C-alpha positions as MATLAB code, in Angstrom:
seq = 'MKMINLAYQFDLISPIFKRGKQTLIVIKDKADNFILGSKKWYPQNIYRFVGGGIEEGEEIFSGTYREFEEELGLDFHKDKLKQIAKIQIDISNSKEKYLYEVYLFFYQASGEKFKALDDLDDLKILTYKEMKQLIQEFYSLKEDLFGEEEHQLFRWKDYGAVFGKIHEIALDLIC';
ca = [
      79.656   92.769   96.165;
      80.063   96.053   97.903;
      80.945   99.244   96.049;
      83.226  101.889   98.284;
      84.248  105.358   97.592;
      86.605  106.787   99.466;
      89.172  110.299   99.277;
      92.410  111.073  100.619;
      94.532  114.260  100.636;
      98.376  113.573  101.837;
     101.314  115.592  100.793;
     103.472  112.924   99.950;
     102.172  110.391   97.506;
     102.907  106.375   98.132;
     103.810  104.962   94.641;
     101.692  102.114   95.420;
      99.068  104.970   95.481;
     100.158  105.850   91.128;
     100.061  101.883   89.893;
      95.972  101.894   89.804;
      94.693   98.907   90.500;
      95.195   96.524   93.738;
      93.746   93.207   94.631;
      94.077   91.883   98.166;
      92.819   89.043   98.954;
      91.614   88.225  102.480;
      91.789   84.631  103.710;
      90.472   82.653  106.365;
      91.942   78.642  108.054;
      90.033   76.480  108.980;
      89.896   77.576  112.578;
      88.675   81.213  111.406;
      91.552   82.929  111.744;
      92.879   85.358  109.166;
      96.601   84.487  107.263;
      98.204   87.987  106.227;
     101.290   88.602  104.932;
     104.736   90.300  105.559;
     107.438   92.082  104.277;
     110.863   93.056  104.920;
     110.275   96.707  104.675;
     106.787   97.642  106.741;
     107.072   98.746  109.855;
     107.103   96.832  113.018;
     103.987   94.728  114.063;
     102.144   95.320  110.654;
     100.891   92.671  107.595;
      98.850   93.043  105.488;
      96.046   90.939  103.033;
      97.884   89.229  100.172;
      98.047   90.406   96.955;
      99.473   92.708   95.333;
      99.751   95.320   91.579;
      97.314   94.663   88.557;
      99.417   94.080   86.058;
      98.426   96.547   82.961;
      95.884   95.289   80.451;
      95.341   92.202   82.975;
      92.181   91.402   84.107;
      90.949   91.794   87.629;
      90.438   87.993   88.221;
      93.675   86.720   86.403;
      95.916   89.598   88.006;
      94.212   87.560   91.583;
      94.947   84.672   90.703;
      98.015   85.033   89.484;
      99.163   87.323   93.410;
      98.308   84.155   95.043;
     100.521   81.434   93.125;
     103.180   84.213   93.474;
     103.086   85.195   96.826;
     102.028   81.686   98.511;
     103.385   78.971   95.879;
      99.742   77.298   95.218;
      97.170   77.140   92.430;
      93.947   77.242   94.166;
      90.081   76.079   93.854;
      89.247   78.989   91.489;
      85.218   78.269   92.507;
      86.805   79.216   96.375;
      87.718   83.432   94.931;
      85.003   85.710   96.086;
      85.066   89.423   95.571;
      83.462   91.217   98.572;
      84.594   95.065   97.450;
      85.694   96.964   94.756;
      86.981   99.855   96.757;
      87.438  103.234   94.397;
      89.660  105.476   96.278;
      91.093  108.841   95.481;
      93.760  110.020   96.335;
      95.983  113.437   95.836;
      97.578  116.598   97.254;
      98.283  120.076   95.433;
      99.294  118.939   92.418;
      98.553  115.605   92.000;
      95.694  113.217   91.681;
      94.849  109.754   91.403;
      92.510  106.829   91.590;
      93.572  103.735   93.015;
      91.130  100.896   92.825;
      91.145   98.090   95.525;
      89.593   94.668   94.858;
      89.006   92.821   97.595;
      88.614   89.043   97.258;
      87.691   86.494  100.262;
      89.281   82.743  100.294;
      87.974   80.534  102.785;
      91.230   77.789  103.184;
      90.694   74.405  104.405;
      93.935   73.068  105.514;
      95.991   74.159  102.704;
     100.280   74.733  103.112;
     100.932   78.179  102.607;
     104.455   79.485  102.438;
     105.830   82.705  101.641;
     106.978   83.593   98.317;
     108.204   86.392   95.957;
     108.314   89.304   98.021;
     106.577   88.627  101.385;
     109.098   87.681  104.155;
     106.898   85.659  105.965;
     103.156   85.221  106.541;
     101.230   85.482  109.736;
      98.073   84.077  111.229;
      95.865   86.523  113.619;
      92.203   86.626  115.447;
      89.321   88.492  115.108;
      90.879   90.512  118.186;
      94.630   90.573  116.975;
      92.919   92.046  113.879;
      91.087   94.776  115.232;
      95.115   95.617  116.995;
      96.127   95.167  113.842;
      94.177   98.220  112.549;
      94.747  100.405  115.165;
      98.088   99.619  114.382;
      97.568  101.346  111.080;
      95.642  103.838  112.795;
      98.473  104.551  114.791;
     101.872  104.972  112.594;
     103.751  107.473  113.502;
     103.998  111.478  110.926;
     107.454  111.371  111.232;
     108.305  107.144  110.130;
     109.285  107.916  106.574;
     109.368  104.873  103.700;
     110.977  105.026  100.471;
     109.798  103.391   97.328;
     110.817  103.935   93.831;
     112.686  106.966   94.914;
     110.165  108.749   96.609;
     109.922  109.461   99.985;
     106.591  108.348  101.743;
     104.451  109.075  105.214;
     103.578  105.339  106.804;
     100.837  107.508  108.509;
      99.359  107.956  105.402;
      99.832  104.428  104.230;
      98.582  103.463  107.336;
      95.575  106.014  107.005;
      94.388  104.108  104.033;
      95.472  100.438  104.909;
      93.878  100.313  108.081;
      90.265  101.101  106.819;
      90.581   98.749  103.852;
      91.552   96.410  106.889;
      88.895   97.898  108.819;
      86.354   97.386  105.538;
      87.134   93.673  104.698;
      86.835   92.559  108.538;
      83.142   94.610  108.759;
      82.092   92.246  105.710;
      82.645   89.321  106.195;
      82.139   88.711  110.104;
];
């Protein structure tokens, strides 16, 4: 498992980065395509690896299994889930500093029928080339495009900087 450290400074810090720990699952299907999720509140053409927050006191693998089942509606072969990285991200502004940990896992699907559940709006299947384009979409989000979560504004550009890098790291590790 790879350990990676990153640091960012943003004027507005998204509540997602204040949650502490998140798990993301890189899923590839039998055709070697990637399966990602979309949410209604994401900007156009933005998708993300399936996953979500690790609850206080929850073990990382248990949280990953829970997120997989909640978002895709499936139990899965636990021996097929491989942790590929732990990314520690220091996110700060002039008043606050947070440590945001992302646990990246890889799951090679073997014909499972996935469906979007929980807060996922849809599933998107992307080729390697389309994944590279998605990463550029993350990095190209506009400075003046704002989102709101938990009654706090954030810049999608900042979200894109972090999640573009996470997706880029994942691609580098498994391709």
